Amino acid sequence: MRQSCQSAVKDAIAYTFCVSDDTHLFSLSGEIALVTGATRGIGAEIAGQFRAAGADVIGTATTPAGASAIAERLGGDDAGKVLDVASDESVKALMADLGGRLPTILVNNAGIVRDKLLLRMKPDDWQDVVNTNLNSAYRLCKACLRGMLKARRGRIINLSSVVGVAGAAGQGNYAAAKAGLLGFTRALAQEVAGRGITVNAIAPGYIETGMTADLPAERKDAMIAQIPAGRVGTPLDVAGAAVYLASPAASYVTGTVLHVNGGMWMG
Ligand code: NAP
């Protein structure tokens, strides 16, 4: 029994390290990655690191100028595309524009905040945040899944947040959307696991980007005081987690939430 266990482990290790003769454990060579919201912050870093790992990357922006800047950064005319993740029509137009270039990796990264205490939160503040952060994942997963099912492989990574598990005053809309993404991740992971497709979430803590730039100094200090690592996170901290989840190294990891928060919340 002990002998057969040892040989099973040996086989698994041999398999893991020999995904193919010319493929490194963290290589994304041969993959087509679609990263939403790749103009700046976390999405820009994920797109850049995916490119560095060998993927053919399509990054999206809400404007043509943003799409051109992405294309220039990633070094390919076709690397930047315009997309409004809050619109069914825009997702359809993007998929039509991609033609046969079907993504094998999808990162649902685009997101917004409209922070307000509930009694001051307007219906639009709720709808816009839920539509952009949560309904977008429904739209894009549906649009990309057919190609992944055909290819019998795929990686879906949803950007949730520590706020989706711990909550935060003034972020009821955002917390609901980010918590919803976690349930969605687990449900979809179960639907497609048998087809070679993994679905995981990353829950960043406090990351220094445009999204957090306007936080009042005292709120930032209070948040840093709650981070055992003693510092805020960087987009690169999150991109490392995304490269791992997209890579052959994570082929047996699905339905999980990877917390990238310096120990701020341990679930
Ligand atoms: P960011 O710097 O504000 O960048 C947001 C990105 O989303 C931009 O590329 C923006 O594109 C895009 N975007 C916004 N609305 C869009 C729409 N309707 N359609 C398509 N793209 C849209 O944000 P970030 O801090 O990098 O956050 C990235 C993700 O991580 C978000 O989902 C966020 O909720 C999550 N997160 C962030 C933190 C943090 O501390 N920063 C923590 C936890 C989770 P344009 O430039 O074209 O507007």
Tab-separated table of C-alpha atoms and ligand atoms in Angstrom:
chain	number	residue	atom	x	y	z
A	1	MET	CA	0.000	0.000	0.000
A	2	ARG	CA	2.770	2.369	1.109
A	3	GLN	CA	4.750	1.370	-1.988
A	4	SER	CA	1.855	2.102	-4.410
A	5	CYS	CA	1.160	5.470	-2.728
A	6	GLN	CA	4.789	6.456	-3.181
A	7	SER	CA	4.771	5.493	-6.827
A	8	ALA	CA	1.494	7.413	-7.417
A	9	VAL	CA	3.092	10.537	-5.911
A	10	LYS	CA	6.207	10.016	-8.033
A	11	ASP	CA	4.073	9.712	-11.186
A	12	ALA	CA	2.143	12.861	-10.282
A	13	ILE	CA	5.364	14.822	-9.781
A	14	ALA	CA	6.817	13.513	-13.030
A	15	TYR	CA	3.615	14.515	-14.832
A	16	THR	CA	3.589	17.968	-13.276
A	17	PHE	CA	7.149	18.762	-14.249
A	18	CYS	CA	6.796	17.407	-17.781
A	19	VAL	CA	3.636	19.132	-18.954
A	20	SER	CA	5.339	19.049	-22.312
A	21	ASP	CA	8.971	18.809	-23.291
A	22	ASP	CA	9.353	22.528	-23.960
A	23	THR	CA	6.905	23.901	-21.391
A	24	HIS	CA	7.969	25.373	-18.068
A	25	LEU	CA	5.701	24.832	-15.062
A	26	PHE	CA	4.700	28.511	-15.072
A	27	SER	CA	4.797	29.050	-18.836
A	28	LEU	CA	1.738	30.450	-20.603
A	29	SER	CA	3.159	29.791	-24.029
A	30	GLY	CA	0.470	28.759	-26.526
A	31	GLU	CA	-2.322	30.361	-24.465
A	32	ILE	CA	-4.573	33.223	-25.534
A	33	ALA	CA	-5.406	35.391	-22.514
A	34	LEU	CA	-8.200	37.944	-22.301
A	35	VAL	CA	-7.713	40.410	-19.421
A	36	THR	CA	-10.493	42.934	-18.839
A	37	GLY	CA	-9.579	46.363	-17.493
A	38	ALA	CA	-5.934	46.190	-18.552
A	39	THR	CA	-5.253	49.928	-18.879
A	40	ARG	CA	-3.875	50.376	-15.381
A	41	GLY	CA	-3.537	48.949	-11.892
A	42	ILE	CA	-3.893	45.207	-11.354
A	43	GLY	CA	-5.184	44.406	-14.864
A	44	ALA	CA	-2.235	46.145	-16.560
A	45	GLU	CA	0.225	44.198	-14.407
A	46	ILE	CA	-1.534	40.862	-15.026
A	47	ALA	CA	-1.557	41.493	-18.783
A	48	GLY	CA	2.174	42.392	-18.732
A	49	GLN	CA	3.147	39.366	-16.644
A	50	PHE	CA	1.047	37.023	-18.828
A	51	ARG	CA	2.850	38.417	-21.871
A	52	ALA	CA	6.214	37.884	-20.143
A	53	ALA	CA	5.167	34.272	-19.421
A	54	GLY	CA	4.599	33.724	-23.157
A	55	ALA	CA	0.849	34.193	-23.627
A	56	ASP	CA	-0.767	35.955	-26.540
A	57	VAL	CA	-2.570	38.672	-24.530
A	58	ILE	CA	-5.673	40.707	-25.323
A	59	GLY	CA	-6.156	43.530	-22.822
A	60	THR	CA	-9.263	45.674	-22.742
A	61	ALA	CA	-9.923	49.367	-22.133
A	62	THR	CA	-13.105	51.421	-22.102
A	63	THR	CA	-11.752	53.853	-24.736
A	64	PRO	CA	-9.928	53.554	-28.083
A	65	ALA	CA	-7.028	55.609	-26.654
A	66	GLY	CA	-6.744	53.139	-23.759
A	67	ALA	CA	-6.808	50.196	-26.176
A	68	SER	CA	-4.002	51.747	-28.275
A	69	ALA	CA	-1.906	52.315	-25.162
A	70	ILE	CA	-2.343	48.647	-24.174
A	71	ALA	CA	-1.364	47.513	-27.680
A	72	GLU	CA	1.769	49.661	-27.514
A	73	ARG	CA	2.690	48.365	-24.070
A	74	LEU	CA	2.143	44.706	-24.954
A	75	GLY	CA	3.758	45.069	-28.367
A	76	GLY	CA	1.044	43.928	-30.759
A	77	ASP	CA	-1.543	45.853	-32.790
A	78	ASP	CA	-4.223	43.370	-31.816
A	79	ALA	CA	-3.378	43.329	-28.103
A	80	GLY	CA	-5.651	46.211	-27.077
A	81	LYS	CA	-9.427	46.147	-27.537
A	82	VAL	CA	-12.301	48.349	-26.450
A	83	LEU	CA	-14.803	46.739	-24.066
A	84	ASP	CA	-17.503	47.860	-21.681
A	85	VAL	CA	-17.988	44.840	-19.414
A	86	ALA	CA	-21.332	46.282	-18.291
A	87	SER	CA	-22.832	45.856	-21.767
A	88	ASP	CA	-24.009	42.659	-23.492
A	89	GLU	CA	-23.586	44.303	-26.910
A	90	SER	CA	-20.009	45.348	-26.179
A	91	VAL	CA	-19.050	41.792	-25.124
A	92	LYS	CA	-20.677	40.413	-28.301
A	93	ALA	CA	-18.800	42.952	-30.447
A	94	LEU	CA	-15.481	42.063	-28.811
A	95	MET	CA	-15.967	38.332	-29.396
A	96	ALA	CA	-16.883	38.987	-33.041
A	97	ASP	CA	-13.780	41.159	-33.403
A	98	LEU	CA	-11.565	38.381	-31.992
A	99	GLY	CA	-12.740	36.021	-34.745
A	100	GLY	CA	-10.942	32.695	-34.362
A	101	ARG	CA	-8.637	33.976	-31.625
A	102	LEU	CA	-10.576	32.320	-28.807
A	103	PRO	CA	-9.283	32.945	-25.281
A	104	THR	CA	-8.059	29.942	-23.299
A	105	ILE	CA	-7.502	32.195	-20.271
A	106	LEU	CA	-10.051	34.755	-19.070
A	107	VAL	CA	-9.348	37.214	-16.260
A	108	ASN	CA	-12.439	39.078	-15.101
A	109	ASN	CA	-10.556	42.015	-13.618
A	110	ALA	CA	-12.435	45.201	-14.617
A	111	GLY	CA	-14.158	46.738	-11.625
A	112	ILE	CA	-15.438	49.949	-10.110
A	113	VAL	CA	-16.397	51.292	-6.695
A	114	ARG	CA	-19.174	53.722	-5.758
A	115	ASP	CA	-18.732	53.848	-1.990
A	116	LYS	CA	-21.628	55.198	0.078
A	117	LEU	CA	-23.407	54.308	3.296
A	118	LEU	CA	-26.561	52.405	2.421
A	119	LEU	CA	-29.015	55.177	3.274
A	120	ARG	CA	-27.238	57.471	0.809
A	121	MET	CA	-26.722	54.828	-1.876
A	122	LYS	CA	-28.735	55.598	-5.016
A	123	PRO	CA	-30.218	52.758	-7.114
A	124	ASP	CA	-27.637	53.534	-9.839
A	125	ASP	CA	-24.754	53.205	-7.369
A	126	TRP	CA	-25.992	49.700	-6.593
A	127	GLN	CA	-26.827	48.678	-10.186
A	128	ASP	CA	-23.629	50.030	-11.753
A	129	VAL	CA	-21.355	48.326	-9.250
A	130	VAL	CA	-23.170	44.979	-9.409
A	131	ASN	CA	-23.403	45.138	-13.199
A	132	THR	CA	-19.736	46.030	-13.721
A	133	ASN	CA	-18.212	43.780	-11.047
A	134	LEU	CA	-20.516	40.741	-11.042
A	135	ASN	CA	-22.828	40.568	-14.071
A	136	SER	CA	-19.735	41.127	-16.227
A	137	ALA	CA	-18.368	37.740	-15.140
A	138	TYR	CA	-21.603	36.044	-16.240
A	139	ARG	CA	-21.344	37.767	-19.654
A	140	LEU	CA	-17.671	37.096	-20.286
A	141	CYS	CA	-17.584	33.532	-18.953
A	142	LYS	CA	-20.536	32.645	-21.178
A	143	ALA	CA	-18.874	34.275	-24.167
A	144	CYS	CA	-15.516	32.518	-23.647
A	145	LEU	CA	-16.699	29.141	-22.412
A	146	ARG	CA	-17.698	27.691	-25.781
A	147	GLY	CA	-14.144	28.091	-27.116
A	148	MET	CA	-12.665	26.618	-23.929
A	149	LEU	CA	-15.021	23.636	-24.046
A	150	LYS	CA	-14.013	23.030	-27.645
A	151	ALA	CA	-10.321	23.273	-26.757
A	152	ARG	CA	-10.971	21.086	-23.689
A	153	ARG	CA	-8.869	23.456	-21.617
A	154	GLY	CA	-9.308	26.842	-20.045
A	155	ARG	CA	-8.559	29.036	-17.052
A	156	ILE	CA	-11.007	31.524	-15.597
A	157	ILE	CA	-9.821	33.902	-12.879
A	158	ASN	CA	-12.279	36.241	-11.176
A	159	LEU	CA	-11.031	39.272	-9.248
A	160	SER	CA	-12.976	39.334	-6.005
A	161	SER	CA	-11.842	41.247	-2.896
A	162	VAL	CA	-11.210	40.875	0.812
A	163	VAL	CA	-14.328	43.057	1.082
A	164	GLY	CA	-16.334	40.193	-0.452
A	165	VAL	CA	-15.506	37.989	2.535
A	166	ALA	CA	-15.027	40.447	5.396
A	167	GLY	CA	-17.404	43.270	4.354
A	168	ALA	CA	-16.652	46.980	4.754
A	169	ALA	CA	-18.854	49.866	5.868
A	170	GLY	CA	-19.784	52.082	2.932
A	171	GLN	CA	-19.221	49.286	0.400
A	172	GLY	CA	-22.481	47.311	0.507
A	173	ASN	CA	-22.775	47.298	-3.286
A	174	TYR	CA	-19.136	46.313	-3.840
A	175	ALA	CA	-19.155	43.686	-1.051
A	176	ALA	CA	-22.313	42.095	-2.502
A	177	ALA	CA	-20.799	41.947	-5.990
A	178	LYS	CA	-17.458	40.565	-4.810
A	179	ALA	CA	-19.119	37.968	-2.539
A	180	GLY	CA	-21.389	37.007	-5.450
A	181	LEU	CA	-18.300	36.384	-7.572
A	182	LEU	CA	-17.079	33.821	-5.047
A	183	GLY	CA	-20.306	31.807	-5.205
A	184	PHE	CA	-20.293	32.058	-8.980
A	185	THR	CA	-16.659	30.873	-9.100
A	186	ARG	CA	-17.439	27.757	-7.051
A	187	ALA	CA	-20.587	26.904	-9.011
A	188	LEU	CA	-18.948	27.274	-12.419
A	189	ALA	CA	-15.846	25.400	-11.232
A	190	GLN	CA	-18.060	22.381	-10.540
A	191	GLU	CA	-19.807	22.659	-13.920
A	192	VAL	CA	-16.632	22.616	-16.013
A	193	ALA	CA	-13.989	20.782	-13.950
A	194	GLY	CA	-14.481	17.600	-15.982
A	195	ARG	CA	-13.778	19.488	-19.203
A	196	GLY	CA	-10.245	20.618	-18.338
A	197	ILE	CA	-11.323	24.113	-17.287
A	198	THR	CA	-10.472	25.605	-13.895
A	199	VAL	CA	-12.309	28.526	-12.301
A	200	ASN	CA	-10.718	30.353	-9.381
A	201	ALA	CA	-10.918	33.698	-7.623
A	202	ILE	CA	-8.285	36.050	-6.300
A	203	ALA	CA	-9.277	38.180	-3.315
A	204	PRO	CA	-6.793	41.041	-3.019
A	205	GLY	CA	-6.559	43.097	0.146
A	206	TYR	CA	-5.476	46.715	0.016
A	207	ILE	CA	-3.558	47.208	-3.239
A	208	GLU	CA	-2.030	50.540	-4.285
A	209	THR	CA	-3.839	51.497	-7.524
A	210	GLY	CA	-6.089	54.243	-8.877
A	211	MET	CA	-9.019	52.516	-7.147
A	212	THR	CA	-7.530	53.135	-3.695
A	213	ALA	CA	-5.730	56.410	-4.478
A	214	ASP	CA	-8.590	58.610	-3.256
A	215	LEU	CA	-9.049	56.940	0.143
A	216	PRO	CA	-8.676	59.458	2.968
A	217	ALA	CA	-5.224	59.253	4.634
A	218	GLU	CA	-6.678	58.237	7.997
A	219	ARG	CA	-8.608	55.325	6.414
A	220	LYS	CA	-5.421	54.194	4.631
A	221	ASP	CA	-3.453	54.330	7.898
A	222	ALA	CA	-6.179	52.380	9.687
A	223	MET	CA	-6.083	49.718	6.960
A	224	ILE	CA	-2.284	49.440	7.002
A	225	ALA	CA	-2.430	49.000	10.783
A	226	GLN	CA	-4.554	45.869	10.175
A	227	ILE	CA	-2.070	44.294	7.730
A	228	PRO	CA	0.346	41.905	9.468
A	229	ALA	CA	2.814	42.288	6.568
A	230	GLY	CA	2.990	45.990	7.484
A	231	ARG	CA	2.615	47.292	3.949
A	232	VAL	CA	0.046	47.751	1.222
A	233	GLY	CA	0.077	45.326	-1.697
A	234	THR	CA	1.236	46.083	-5.232
A	235	PRO	CA	-0.343	45.066	-8.552
A	236	LEU	CA	2.648	42.719	-8.972
A	237	ASP	CA	1.670	40.858	-5.776
A	238	VAL	CA	-1.699	40.104	-7.410
A	239	ALA	CA	-0.242	39.365	-10.851
A	240	GLY	CA	1.945	36.627	-9.320
A	241	ALA	CA	-1.186	34.875	-8.063
A	242	ALA	CA	-2.831	35.236	-11.484
A	243	VAL	CA	0.170	33.760	-13.330
A	244	TYR	CA	0.133	30.810	-10.933
A	245	LEU	CA	-3.607	30.143	-11.363
A	246	ALA	CA	-3.311	30.436	-15.162
A	247	SER	CA	-0.247	28.202	-15.405
A	248	PRO	CA	0.218	24.431	-15.667
A	249	ALA	CA	1.308	24.574	-11.990
A	250	ALA	CA	-2.340	25.088	-10.975
A	251	SER	CA	-3.980	22.516	-13.230
A	252	TYR	CA	-5.483	20.646	-10.220
A	253	VAL	CA	-6.641	23.819	-8.427
A	254	THR	CA	-10.248	24.842	-8.980
A	255	GLY	CA	-13.050	26.550	-7.075
A	256	THR	CA	-10.593	28.208	-4.713
A	257	VAL	CA	-10.108	31.740	-3.438
A	258	LEU	CA	-6.506	32.865	-3.322
A	259	HIS	CA	-6.174	35.620	-0.706
A	260	VAL	CA	-3.472	38.162	-1.555
A	261	ASN	CA	-3.636	40.532	1.392
A	262	GLY	CA	-0.475	40.444	3.515
A	263	GLY	CA	-2.379	38.534	6.185
A	264	MET	CA	-5.107	41.185	6.572
A	265	TRP	CA	-7.784	38.479	6.505
A	266	MET	CA	-7.119	34.763	6.774
A	267	GLY	CA	-9.980	32.605	5.605
B	1	NAP	P1	-8.327	50.436	-11.257
B	1	NAP	O1	-6.901	50.828	-11.123
B	1	NAP	O2	-9.383	51.411	-10.869
B	1	NAP	O3	-8.580	49.962	-12.777
B	1	NAP	C1	-9.863	49.552	-13.145
B	1	NAP	C2	-9.819	48.958	-14.531
B	1	NAP	O4	-11.161	48.523	-14.843
B	1	NAP	C3	-9.399	49.955	-15.607
B	1	NAP	O5	-8.616	49.299	-16.568
B	1	NAP	C4	-10.732	50.379	-16.202
B	1	NAP	O6	-10.631	50.752	-17.594
B	1	NAP	C5	-11.535	49.097	-16.096
B	1	NAP	N1	-12.976	49.328	-16.140
B	1	NAP	C6	-13.747	50.083	-15.315
B	1	NAP	N2	-15.042	50.045	-15.706
B	1	NAP	C7	-15.082	49.242	-16.800
B	1	NAP	C8	-16.125	48.825	-17.667
B	1	NAP	N3	-17.403	49.194	-17.505
B	1	NAP	N4	-15.805	47.994	-18.695
B	1	NAP	C9	-14.531	47.588	-18.886
B	1	NAP	N5	-13.498	47.983	-18.114
B	1	NAP	C10	-13.786	48.799	-17.091
B	1	NAP	O7	-8.657	49.113	-10.419
B	1	NAP	P2	-7.684	48.057	-9.699
B	1	NAP	O8	-7.408	48.535	-8.329
B	1	NAP	O9	-6.571	47.684	-10.596
B	1	NAP	O10	-8.698	46.824	-9.524
B	1	NAP	C11	-8.756	45.728	-10.435
B	1	NAP	C12	-9.704	44.683	-9.866
B	1	NAP	O11	-9.230	44.250	-8.591
B	1	NAP	C13	-11.119	45.197	-9.635
B	1	NAP	O12	-12.046	44.189	-9.915
B	1	NAP	C14	-11.126	45.511	-8.158
B	1	NAP	O13	-12.426	45.475	-7.624
B	1	NAP	C15	-10.241	44.419	-7.621
B	1	NAP	N6	-9.649	44.735	-6.319
B	1	NAP	C16	-8.849	45.839	-6.160
B	1	NAP	C17	-8.317	46.119	-4.898
B	1	NAP	C18	-7.428	47.300	-4.623
B	1	NAP	O14	-7.102	47.535	-3.445
B	1	NAP	N7	-6.999	48.048	-5.627
B	1	NAP	C19	-8.618	45.282	-3.831
B	1	NAP	C20	-9.439	44.182	-4.036
B	1	NAP	C21	-9.944	43.919	-5.290
B	1	NAP	P3	-10.450	52.289	-18.058
B	1	NAP	O15	-9.075	52.707	-17.633
B	1	NAP	O16	-10.601	52.238	-19.533
B	1	NAP	O17	-11.517	53.072	-17.357
